Amino acid sequence: MKRILIFLLPILIIVAVVFTVFGIIQVKIEQEKLMDELYRKAKSVAETTEVSVQHIIKDNDKKAARRLVDSFQKRERLQGCVLYDQHGKVLAITERIAEWQAKDKAYLQQVVENRQVEAGMQKFKDLSIYSYAIPVMDDSEKVIGVVELIYDTSYVYTRLAELWRNISVTLSIIVLLIIIIVLLIQRQIFVVPVKKLTEWFHLYQKGEIDDKHPIKDSGELGKLASEVEQVALSLRVARKTIAGEAQARLKVDEQWTETKLRDLVLAKLGENALFVVSNREPYMHVLDEITGQAKWTRPASGVVTALDPVLRACGGTWVAHGSGNADKKFVNSKNKLGVPPDDNRYILKRVWLTKLEEEGYYYGFANEGLWPLCHVTHTRPVFREEDWEMYQKVNQKFADSILEELPAKNPFVFIQDYHFTLLPRMIKESRPDATIALFWHIPWPNPEVFSICPYYQEILDGMLGCDLIGFHVQFHCNNFLETANRLIESRVDTEKFSIVRAGRETVIKPFPISVDTVNSKKEGQESLNQKAEKIRIELELTDKIIGLGVERIDYTKGLIERVQAIDRFFEKYPQYKGKVVFVQLAAPSRTHIKRYHDLMGEIDELIEKTNWKYSDTNWQPIIYLKRHFSPEEILPYYKLADFCVVSSLHDGMNLVAKEFVSAKDDLRGSLILSRFTGAAKELEQAIQINPYSIEEFAAAIKQAIEMPREEQARRMAIMRKIVQENNVYKWAGSIITELTALKKEKA
Ligand code: ADQ
């Protein structure tokens, strides 16, 4: 549009200038013509009245004078006639211009003295008047009086204004015609062919049509089309070859890796790229508070930890809320960018939310409502009608953003978590051909608990727009099946683990999420050990037994209970004072919510109290590092730790437990793991605890510290094997395999 304006604007300016000049000339000519007409008319009338006026004055015939001036009263427009004697005294005047007598008329003097006609424009009240004054002489050529004819000239200006109006209307019509013609030409020679070429490219490279490109032009556009044709052909061939090779490689049974997942995606999804949706974006751009420069970071989030390697492996598009304060600077016109920012492997599309939307949908409904509802941690869920309205609005916003990205046929959409329960139905209604999966990263409670939510009907109905819903463990699947069975009209198939609602089936399955056990090892052992030793020196941990916690600050993670257990541990086993140090890495999270804000204060206070209680000049029991760490920064802490504590009061899976195990390639160290995490179902060799039991927790710390090296190694080896075999690539691979199988079944 901007380019058309650049082209159109000079033409329109030239046309407007020409028309204005033409208009000015036209008006001037017309004005002169009208004034000339008036002059002639006045002259002729004056000459015809001159003789009779001569007699009237000579005979002092007042009646005849009256008749004469009255005859003007009947004439069109405002006209009149005035008879004067030779001294300028009014003898008779037409009634409708009676007030004209009062006007000071210096020019009458001139008429008498010079014996000449005086004609010109005069002001009378608000009117413009044309006056024509002629001397009346007797037979001896002596001036005996004056006849003045008066004409209202306002009709002249009315005529001129009409002329201007006509010129303007003609100009507007011409401008409009020029715009329409230019737009039509532009559409015909550019928009239509380019649109056709784009559609053709889209279908041809995917192998959906075999026609030649549709551009008939032999000029520059034709050349461009021919280049596009070559690219489309190469792409089509490459896709086919890659998918074939991938299929062949998949047959080999080997450990799940990035490459194997990529092969699976290519072989199973083929041309259909993967679309992932989550609230949290995998990479955010933020302004550095000190330098003011924009930099990118990876948020502390289990969902991001799990899905980023999957998307890196198989490409696709990830749609998420753009929440970084410098995010807008780094997207293209479609709000997209290639990520990771230093090695573009897939596309991130950012969706913008207003503060009000974020407040209601994210902080309010999702995190003050659904999050505590699904975690049994005795924090009361809050449901506000205005939050629910925002939640619906934002789900629709995401649906619109995704729908405009989906390809023409059979797309795969993989939705993450409790932020988007309404999204599956919204997408399915517009695109019934889309295969949709939702993965629920947090626990699912029993029907009684879930029915507390005033909107449970809408939420369940929205979720059942999916073809597949995944949870971490079977227990959460069972809870969900029971919830649907009890709370909404549906049929639960306990053999297939599926729910049928309004003739549509949704399969419910467990897919235990995991970590990337392949790429996390990319950094050389040597540099990792160096980093770990540097931390040991900086934090004065030499000769100390090191415990570690890595968390987002959240009430579900059991941080308060952990500090209480550490306190109890030193109380019960004082021999460890000065010998054991617990390092806690903690990323502030959802700090706008009061419960989270208060929790931060509570933890600060409790740690300070515990440190004050036990520390001496050379030692303090807890080192609290409250900030966000990058995955590369966290890894050396895992290396360094003798034991790691995961004390969640309730957790869907918990990736920290798996990250710790995955990092321990020297088989050293032990894991204390809450029984209420999904991970506890897989990592049976961890020291499992009930974090609510402070005694049991403190004893577990002692057990972890005193566990013989061989026992540590035996347990760690088993846990490592489990995590390695069931890494995040297997998790994603299983979901994709299940989805494609469902799609085939439907077909
Ligand atoms: P979370 O509760 O966010 O997510 P969790 O499994 O505890 O997930 O993983 C947290 C991630 O954040 C880990 O990768 C960890 O390394 C990282 N992290 C922790 N502290 C950090 C810090 N201070 N700085 C930077 N990064 C930090 C949800 C569910 C979980 C489920 C995951 C994945 O609540 O139960 O395991 O999703 O499905």
Short mmCIF file of C-alpha atoms in Angstrom, two decimals, residues 18-466:
data_model
loop_
_atom_site.label_atom_id
_atom_site.label_comp_id
_atom_site.label_asym_id
_atom_site.label_seq_id
_atom_site.Cartn_x
_atom_site.Cartn_y
_atom_site.Cartn_z
CA VAL A 18 -3.75 21.74 -12.78
CA PHE A 19 -7.40 21.72 -11.78
CA THR A 20 -6.94 24.50 -9.23
CA VAL A 21 -5.13 26.79 -11.70
CA PHE A 22 -7.74 26.03 -14.33
CA GLY A 23 -10.46 26.78 -11.80
CA ILE A 24 -8.97 30.14 -10.81
CA ILE A 25 -8.77 31.24 -14.47
CA GLN A 26 -12.28 30.03 -15.22
CA VAL A 27 -13.72 31.88 -12.23
CA LYS A 28 -11.90 35.08 -13.12
CA ILE A 29 -13.24 35.03 -16.70
CA GLU A 30 -16.74 34.30 -15.46
CA GLN A 31 -16.56 37.15 -12.95
CA GLU A 32 -15.40 39.62 -15.60
CA LYS A 33 -18.16 38.46 -17.93
CA LEU A 34 -20.87 38.93 -15.32
CA MET A 35 -19.62 42.38 -14.29
CA ASP A 36 -19.48 43.45 -17.91
CA GLU A 37 -23.04 42.29 -18.42
CA LEU A 38 -24.10 44.32 -15.40
CA TYR A 39 -22.33 47.40 -16.67
CA ARG A 40 -24.01 47.15 -20.09
CA LYS A 41 -27.39 46.60 -18.55
CA ALA A 42 -27.02 49.58 -16.21
CA LYS A 43 -25.77 51.78 -19.04
CA SER A 44 -28.68 50.96 -21.32
CA VAL A 45 -31.28 51.43 -18.61
CA ALA A 46 -29.71 54.71 -17.50
CA GLU A 47 -29.66 56.06 -21.03
CA THR A 48 -33.33 55.20 -21.57
CA THR A 49 -34.36 56.90 -18.34
CA GLU A 50 -32.16 59.98 -18.92
CA VAL A 51 -34.67 61.86 -21.14
CA SER A 52 -37.67 61.28 -18.91
CA VAL A 53 -35.62 62.32 -15.85
CA GLN A 54 -34.65 65.53 -17.67
CA HIS A 55 -38.35 66.40 -17.97
CA ILE A 56 -39.18 65.32 -14.47
CA ILE A 57 -36.53 67.58 -12.95
CA LYS A 58 -37.23 70.44 -15.27
CA ASP A 59 -41.00 70.31 -14.57
CA ASN A 60 -40.52 69.35 -10.95
CA ASP A 61 -43.03 66.59 -11.73
CA LYS A 62 -43.09 64.68 -8.44
CA LYS A 63 -45.71 62.20 -9.61
CA ALA A 64 -43.70 61.19 -12.68
CA ALA A 65 -40.59 60.91 -10.46
CA ARG A 66 -42.45 58.60 -8.11
CA ARG A 67 -43.73 56.48 -11.03
CA LEU A 68 -40.25 56.14 -12.39
CA VAL A 69 -38.59 55.00 -9.18
CA ASP A 70 -41.54 52.72 -8.34
CA SER A 71 -41.21 50.94 -11.68
CA PHE A 72 -37.89 49.50 -10.30
CA GLN A 73 -39.63 48.05 -7.26
CA LYS A 74 -41.15 45.35 -9.49
CA ARG A 75 -37.91 44.26 -11.11
CA GLU A 76 -36.03 41.07 -10.30
CA ARG A 77 -33.39 40.92 -7.53
CA LEU A 78 -32.64 43.98 -5.46
CA GLN A 79 -32.69 46.84 -7.92
CA GLY A 80 -33.53 50.44 -7.53
CA CYS A 81 -33.29 53.95 -8.93
CA VAL A 82 -32.54 57.26 -7.23
CA LEU A 83 -33.10 60.74 -8.66
CA TYR A 84 -31.02 63.61 -7.25
CA ASP A 85 -31.04 67.34 -7.91
CA GLN A 86 -27.77 69.05 -8.89
CA HIS A 87 -26.82 69.36 -5.18
CA GLY A 88 -27.12 65.66 -4.52
CA LYS A 89 -30.43 65.94 -2.67
CA VAL A 90 -32.68 62.91 -3.18
CA LEU A 91 -35.80 63.79 -5.19
CA ALA A 92 -37.21 60.26 -5.43
CA ILE A 93 -35.99 56.77 -4.49
CA THR A 94 -37.30 53.21 -5.01
CA GLU A 95 -38.81 52.10 -1.73
CA ARG A 96 -36.88 48.85 -1.26
CA ILE A 97 -33.61 50.74 -1.24
CA ALA A 98 -34.94 53.65 0.82
CA GLU A 99 -32.06 53.33 3.30
CA TRP A 100 -29.62 54.08 0.47
CA GLN A 101 -30.41 57.80 1.05
CA ALA A 102 -28.42 57.76 4.24
CA LYS A 103 -25.22 56.59 2.57
CA ASP A 104 -22.42 59.07 2.12
CA LYS A 105 -21.95 59.31 -1.65
CA ALA A 106 -18.91 61.40 -2.43
CA TYR A 107 -18.89 60.20 -6.02
CA LEU A 108 -22.13 62.21 -6.78
CA GLN A 109 -20.12 65.39 -6.51
CA GLN A 110 -17.74 64.01 -9.17
CA VAL A 111 -20.66 63.16 -11.49
CA VAL A 112 -21.99 66.75 -11.26
CA GLU A 113 -18.62 68.44 -11.53
CA ASN A 114 -17.08 66.27 -14.24
CA ARG A 115 -20.42 65.68 -16.06
CA GLN A 116 -19.40 62.09 -16.39
CA VAL A 117 -20.74 58.68 -15.51
CA GLU A 118 -19.46 57.09 -12.25
CA ALA A 119 -19.89 53.32 -11.95
CA GLY A 120 -18.50 50.88 -9.41
CA MET A 121 -18.96 48.52 -6.46
CA GLN A 122 -20.41 49.90 -3.23
CA LYS A 123 -21.32 48.44 0.17
CA PHE A 124 -24.95 48.57 1.26
CA LYS A 125 -25.74 46.90 4.60
CA ASP A 126 -24.23 43.43 4.18
CA LEU A 127 -24.63 43.46 0.42
CA SER A 128 -22.33 44.21 -2.43
CA ILE A 129 -23.98 46.74 -4.68
CA TYR A 130 -23.19 47.94 -8.19
CA SER A 131 -23.95 51.65 -8.64
CA TYR A 132 -24.26 53.42 -12.02
CA ALA A 133 -24.69 57.22 -11.72
CA ILE A 134 -25.26 59.37 -14.80
CA PRO A 135 -25.56 63.21 -14.97
CA VAL A 136 -28.85 64.69 -16.28
CA MET A 137 -28.40 67.86 -18.30
CA ASP A 138 -30.79 70.47 -19.69
CA ASP A 139 -30.70 71.74 -23.25
CA SER A 140 -27.94 74.17 -22.36
CA GLU A 141 -25.79 71.30 -21.20
CA LYS A 142 -26.06 72.36 -17.57
CA VAL A 143 -26.22 69.56 -15.04
CA ILE A 144 -29.63 69.67 -13.37
CA GLY A 145 -29.55 66.34 -11.55
CA VAL A 146 -28.27 62.80 -11.34
CA VAL A 147 -29.88 59.40 -11.96
CA GLU A 148 -28.34 56.51 -10.02
CA LEU A 149 -29.15 52.89 -10.76
CA ILE A 150 -28.48 50.30 -8.05
CA TYR A 151 -27.98 46.55 -8.59
CA ASP A 152 -27.41 43.82 -6.02
CA THR A 153 -24.43 41.75 -7.18
CA SER A 154 -24.71 38.80 -4.77
CA TYR A 155 -25.95 36.58 -7.60
CA VAL A 156 -22.53 37.07 -9.23
CA TYR A 157 -20.85 35.49 -6.18
CA THR A 158 -23.45 32.72 -6.00
CA ARG A 159 -22.66 31.90 -9.60
CA LEU A 160 -18.91 31.90 -8.89
CA ALA A 161 -19.31 29.65 -5.80
CA GLU A 162 -21.38 27.24 -7.89
CA LEU A 163 -18.61 27.20 -10.45
CA TRP A 164 -16.03 26.34 -7.75
CA ARG A 165 -18.29 23.57 -6.44
CA ASN A 166 -18.57 22.05 -9.91
CA ILE A 167 -14.81 22.21 -10.37
CA SER A 168 -14.22 20.48 -6.96
CA VAL A 169 -16.74 17.70 -7.66
CA THR A 170 -15.12 17.05 -11.04
CA LEU A 171 -11.67 17.00 -9.39
CA SER A 172 -12.84 14.50 -6.73
CA ILE A 173 -14.36 12.22 -9.36
CA ILE A 174 -11.16 12.30 -11.40
CA VAL A 175 -8.99 11.57 -8.31
CA LEU A 176 -11.25 8.66 -7.37
CA LEU A 177 -11.14 7.28 -10.89
CA ILE A 178 -7.34 7.51 -10.97
CA ILE A 179 -7.09 5.64 -7.62
CA ILE A 180 -9.49 2.90 -8.75
CA ILE A 181 -7.73 2.47 -12.08
CA VAL A 182 -4.27 2.30 -10.46
CA LEU A 183 -5.46 -0.23 -7.86
CA LEU A 184 -7.09 -2.36 -10.53
CA ILE A 185 -3.99 -2.29 -12.71
CA GLN A 186 -1.76 -3.09 -9.71
CA ARG A 187 -4.01 -5.98 -8.70
CA GLN A 188 -4.14 -7.34 -12.22
CA ILE A 189 -0.44 -7.14 -12.99
CA PHE A 190 0.98 -7.86 -9.52
CA VAL A 191 -1.29 -9.05 -6.69
CA VAL A 192 -3.24 -11.73 -8.57
CA PRO A 193 -0.23 -13.42 -10.24
CA VAL A 194 1.85 -13.32 -7.04
CA LYS A 195 -1.04 -14.79 -5.05
CA LYS A 196 -1.46 -17.55 -7.62
CA LEU A 197 2.27 -18.24 -7.56
CA THR A 198 2.32 -18.43 -3.75
CA GLU A 199 -0.58 -20.89 -3.68
CA TRP A 200 1.02 -22.97 -6.40
CA PHE A 201 4.37 -23.01 -4.55
CA HIS A 202 2.73 -24.10 -1.32
CA LEU A 203 0.95 -27.05 -2.91
CA TYR A 204 3.65 -28.09 -5.40
CA GLN A 205 6.56 -28.33 -2.96
CA LYS A 206 4.44 -30.58 -0.76
CA GLY A 207 3.61 -32.80 -3.74
CA GLU A 208 -0.11 -32.02 -3.59
CA ILE A 209 -0.28 -30.90 -7.26
CA ASP A 210 1.85 -31.54 -10.35
CA ASP A 211 0.82 -28.56 -12.54
CA LYS A 212 3.30 -26.07 -13.95
CA HIS A 213 3.53 -22.66 -12.36
CA PRO A 214 0.62 -20.37 -13.38
CA ILE A 215 2.54 -17.27 -14.59
CA LYS A 216 2.23 -16.65 -18.33
CA ASP A 217 4.33 -13.47 -18.34
CA SER A 218 7.66 -13.73 -20.16
CA GLY A 219 9.09 -10.60 -18.48
CA GLU A 220 10.62 -10.15 -15.03
CA LEU A 221 7.68 -11.78 -13.23
CA GLY A 222 7.99 -14.81 -15.51
CA LYS A 223 11.70 -15.08 -14.68
CA LEU A 224 10.94 -14.91 -10.96
CA ALA A 225 8.25 -17.60 -11.35
CA SER A 226 10.71 -19.85 -13.11
CA GLU A 227 13.24 -19.44 -10.25
CA VAL A 228 10.50 -20.20 -7.73
CA GLU A 229 9.63 -23.31 -9.75
CA GLN A 230 13.19 -24.60 -9.43
CA VAL A 231 13.22 -24.04 -5.67
CA ALA A 232 9.84 -25.78 -5.29
CA LEU A 233 11.06 -28.78 -7.23
CA SER A 234 14.27 -29.09 -5.19
CA LEU A 235 12.29 -28.80 -1.96
CA ARG A 236 9.83 -31.45 -3.06
CA VAL A 237 12.58 -33.89 -3.99
CA ALA A 238 14.51 -33.18 -0.78
CA ARG A 239 11.43 -33.77 1.37
CA LYS A 240 10.74 -37.10 -0.28
CA THR A 241 14.35 -38.26 0.06
CA ILE A 242 14.60 -37.21 3.70
CA ALA A 243 11.31 -38.89 4.63
CA GLY A 244 12.41 -42.13 2.88
CA GLU A 245 15.82 -42.16 4.59
CA ALA A 246 14.23 -41.38 7.92
CA GLN A 247 11.84 -44.30 7.57
CA ALA A 248 14.76 -46.63 6.82
CA ARG A 249 16.84 -45.41 9.80
CA LEU A 250 13.94 -45.75 12.20
CA LYS A 251 13.89 -49.50 11.76
CA VAL A 252 17.21 -49.74 13.60
CA ASP A 253 16.49 -50.19 17.30
CA GLU A 254 18.67 -47.81 19.23
CA GLN A 255 18.53 -45.34 22.09
CA TRP A 256 16.32 -42.31 21.61
CA THR A 257 18.32 -39.33 20.38
CA GLU A 258 17.67 -36.04 18.71
CA THR A 259 18.35 -37.69 15.32
CA LYS A 260 16.00 -40.56 15.98
CA LEU A 261 13.22 -38.17 16.94
CA ARG A 262 13.88 -36.10 13.82
CA ASP A 263 13.66 -39.25 11.71
CA LEU A 264 10.43 -40.23 13.40
CA VAL A 265 8.89 -36.81 12.82
CA LEU A 266 9.91 -36.84 9.17
CA ALA A 267 8.69 -40.37 8.63
CA LYS A 268 5.44 -40.04 10.56
CA LEU A 269 4.39 -36.44 10.11
CA GLY A 270 6.02 -36.16 6.69
CA GLU A 271 4.99 -32.88 5.16
CA ASN A 272 2.94 -31.88 8.20
CA ALA A 273 5.06 -29.75 10.46
CA LEU A 274 4.51 -29.74 14.18
CA PHE A 275 2.84 -26.79 15.96
CA VAL A 276 3.49 -26.47 19.67
CA VAL A 277 1.58 -24.05 21.91
CA SER A 278 2.50 -23.06 25.44
CA ASN A 279 2.13 -20.04 27.66
CA ARG A 280 5.84 -19.71 28.48
CA GLU A 281 8.09 -18.98 25.53
CA PRO A 282 11.33 -20.97 25.19
CA TYR A 283 13.48 -17.89 24.59
CA MET A 284 12.74 -14.42 25.85
CA HIS A 285 14.48 -11.13 25.13
CA VAL A 286 14.97 -8.88 28.13
CA LEU A 287 16.77 -5.62 28.74
CA ASP A 288 19.80 -5.97 30.98
CA GLU A 289 19.18 -3.72 33.97
CA ILE A 290 22.83 -2.64 34.16
CA THR A 291 23.90 -2.24 30.52
CA GLY A 292 20.46 -1.46 29.05
CA GLN A 293 21.29 -3.91 26.24
CA ALA A 294 18.79 -6.55 25.11
CA LYS A 295 19.82 -10.15 25.71
CA TRP A 296 18.03 -13.50 25.44
CA THR A 297 17.45 -16.02 28.22
CA ARG A 298 15.67 -19.34 28.73
CA PRO A 299 13.00 -19.14 31.43
CA ALA A 300 13.06 -21.50 34.45
CA SER A 301 10.26 -23.81 33.38
CA GLY A 302 9.86 -27.56 33.23
CA VAL A 303 7.81 -27.24 30.03
CA VAL A 304 10.57 -25.30 28.29
CA THR A 305 13.27 -27.69 29.55
CA ALA A 306 11.40 -30.62 28.05
CA LEU A 307 10.13 -29.18 24.79
CA ASP A 308 13.02 -27.07 23.53
CA PRO A 309 15.19 -30.11 22.65
CA VAL A 310 12.20 -31.70 20.90
CA LEU A 311 11.61 -28.68 18.69
CA ARG A 312 15.35 -28.30 18.10
CA ALA A 313 15.35 -31.86 16.85
CA CYS A 314 12.33 -31.82 14.59
CA GLY A 315 11.74 -28.16 13.71
CA GLY A 316 8.26 -26.69 13.51
CA THR A 317 6.58 -23.67 15.04
CA TRP A 318 6.17 -22.87 18.73
CA VAL A 319 3.46 -20.33 19.59
CA ALA A 320 3.79 -18.68 23.02
CA HIS A 321 3.18 -15.49 24.96
CA GLY A 322 5.89 -12.91 24.23
CA SER A 323 6.57 -11.86 27.81
CA GLY A 324 10.10 -10.41 27.61
CA ASN A 325 10.33 -6.61 27.81
CA ALA A 326 12.48 -6.52 24.64
CA ASP A 327 10.61 -9.28 22.78
CA LYS A 328 8.95 -6.96 20.28
CA LYS A 329 12.33 -5.76 18.98
CA PHE A 330 13.29 -9.19 17.69
CA VAL A 331 10.26 -10.40 15.70
CA ASN A 332 9.46 -10.01 12.02
CA SER A 333 6.23 -8.58 10.59
CA LYS A 334 4.38 -11.80 11.51
CA ASN A 335 5.70 -11.72 15.11
CA LYS A 336 8.06 -14.61 14.38
CA LEU A 337 11.76 -15.25 14.85
CA GLY A 338 14.17 -18.15 14.43
CA VAL A 339 15.31 -19.77 17.71
CA PRO A 340 17.58 -20.55 19.47
CA PRO A 341 18.64 -16.97 18.63
CA ASP A 342 22.23 -18.12 17.99
CA ASP A 343 21.33 -21.25 16.02
CA ASN A 344 17.91 -20.97 14.35
CA ARG A 345 16.43 -24.49 14.49
CA TYR A 346 12.72 -23.75 14.70
CA ILE A 347 10.25 -20.85 14.59
CA LEU A 348 8.92 -19.05 17.65
CA LYS A 349 5.74 -17.05 17.12
CA ARG A 350 5.06 -14.58 19.90
CA VAL A 351 1.52 -13.66 20.93
CA TRP A 352 1.15 -10.31 22.67
CA LEU A 353 -1.07 -9.93 25.71
CA THR A 354 -2.16 -6.73 27.43
CA LYS A 355 -1.41 -6.31 31.15
CA LEU A 356 -5.10 -6.87 31.87
CA GLU A 357 -5.19 -10.08 29.83
CA GLU A 358 -2.02 -11.39 31.52
CA GLU A 359 -3.41 -10.49 34.93
CA GLY A 360 -6.73 -12.27 34.41
CA TYR A 361 -5.75 -15.25 32.30
CA TYR A 362 -2.26 -16.11 33.60
CA TYR A 363 -1.92 -14.80 37.16
CA GLY A 364 -5.61 -15.01 37.96
CA PHE A 365 -7.40 -17.97 36.43
CA ALA A 366 -4.47 -20.24 35.55
CA ASN A 367 -2.23 -19.66 38.58
CA GLU A 368 -4.58 -18.64 41.38
CA GLY A 369 -7.33 -20.99 40.19
CA LEU A 370 -6.27 -24.07 38.26
CA TRP A 371 -2.71 -24.44 39.66
CA PRO A 372 -3.71 -24.76 43.36
CA LEU A 373 -6.84 -26.72 42.34
CA CYS A 374 -4.72 -29.43 40.68
CA HIS A 375 -1.95 -29.53 43.31
CA VAL A 376 -3.03 -30.91 46.63
CA THR A 377 -1.02 -28.46 48.73
CA HIS A 378 -3.81 -26.89 50.76
CA THR A 379 -3.58 -23.52 49.08
CA ARG A 380 -7.10 -22.37 48.38
CA PRO A 381 -7.93 -21.91 44.68
CA VAL A 382 -9.51 -18.56 43.80
CA PHE A 383 -11.97 -18.34 40.91
CA ARG A 384 -13.07 -14.88 39.79
CA GLU A 385 -15.58 -14.32 37.01
CA GLU A 386 -13.44 -11.56 35.43
CA ASP A 387 -10.38 -13.87 35.38
CA TRP A 388 -12.45 -16.55 33.66
CA GLU A 389 -13.58 -14.03 31.02
CA MET A 390 -9.95 -13.08 30.33
CA TYR A 391 -8.96 -16.75 30.23
CA GLN A 392 -11.58 -17.40 27.53
CA LYS A 393 -10.52 -14.29 25.62
CA VAL A 394 -6.82 -15.21 25.67
CA ASN A 395 -7.55 -18.82 24.64
CA GLN A 396 -9.43 -17.39 21.65
CA LYS A 397 -6.53 -15.04 20.89
CA PHE A 398 -4.13 -17.99 20.80
CA ALA A 399 -6.60 -20.01 18.71
CA ASP A 400 -6.73 -17.22 16.12
CA SER A 401 -2.97 -16.90 16.11
CA ILE A 402 -2.50 -20.65 15.55
CA LEU A 403 -5.27 -20.99 12.97
CA GLU A 404 -3.64 -18.43 10.73
CA GLU A 405 -0.45 -20.52 10.73
CA LEU A 406 -1.87 -23.97 10.05
CA PRO A 407 -1.18 -25.46 6.62
CA ALA A 408 -4.00 -26.45 4.26
CA LYS A 409 -4.15 -30.12 5.22
CA ASN A 410 -3.98 -32.30 8.35
CA PRO A 411 -1.86 -30.23 10.73
CA PHE A 412 -0.58 -31.55 14.09
CA VAL A 413 -1.08 -29.27 17.06
CA PHE A 414 0.54 -30.05 20.39
CA ILE A 415 -0.85 -27.90 23.24
CA GLN A 416 0.83 -27.56 26.63
CA ASP A 417 -0.79 -27.39 30.00
CA TYR A 418 -3.54 -25.90 32.07
CA HIS A 419 -3.33 -22.44 30.46
CA PHE A 420 -5.13 -23.66 27.34
CA THR A 421 -7.97 -25.97 28.28
CA LEU A 422 -10.37 -24.25 25.87
CA LEU A 423 -7.99 -24.16 22.92
CA PRO A 424 -8.48 -27.74 21.62
CA ARG A 425 -12.23 -27.24 21.07
CA MET A 426 -11.68 -23.78 19.52
CA ILE A 427 -9.17 -25.17 17.01
CA LYS A 428 -11.14 -28.33 16.29
CA GLU A 429 -14.27 -26.34 15.46
CA SER A 430 -12.45 -24.40 12.74
CA ARG A 431 -10.18 -27.22 11.64
CA PRO A 432 -11.75 -30.65 12.16
CA ASP A 433 -8.90 -32.14 10.09
CA ALA A 434 -6.28 -31.06 12.67
CA THR A 435 -4.90 -33.76 14.97
CA ILE A 436 -4.69 -32.21 18.43
CA ALA A 437 -2.89 -33.36 21.56
CA LEU A 438 -2.78 -31.69 24.96
CA PHE A 439 -0.12 -32.53 27.51
CA TRP A 440 -1.04 -31.81 31.14
CA HIS A 441 2.21 -31.11 32.97
CA ILE A 442 0.75 -30.88 36.46
CA PRO A 443 -1.25 -33.44 38.48
CA TRP A 444 -4.97 -34.04 37.81
CA PRO A 445 -7.04 -34.21 41.02
CA ASN A 446 -10.00 -36.47 41.78
CA PRO A 447 -13.55 -35.50 40.60
CA GLU A 448 -14.59 -34.06 43.99
CA VAL A 449 -11.67 -31.65 44.01
CA PHE A 450 -12.04 -30.73 40.33
CA SER A 451 -15.75 -30.02 40.67
CA ILE A 452 -14.87 -27.07 42.95
CA CYS A 453 -14.06 -25.15 39.77
CA PRO A 454 -17.24 -23.30 38.76
CA TYR A 455 -16.35 -23.71 35.08
CA TYR A 456 -15.55 -27.42 35.09
CA GLN A 457 -18.11 -28.17 32.33
CA GLU A 458 -16.56 -25.72 29.87
CA ILE A 459 -13.02 -26.82 30.77
CA LEU A 460 -13.70 -30.51 30.27
CA ASP A 461 -15.62 -29.83 27.07
CA GLY A 462 -12.75 -27.69 25.76
CA MET A 463 -10.16 -30.37 26.57
CA LEU A 464 -12.21 -33.07 24.90
CA GLY A 465 -11.73 -31.25 21.59
CA CYS A 466 -8.40 -33.14 21.62
#
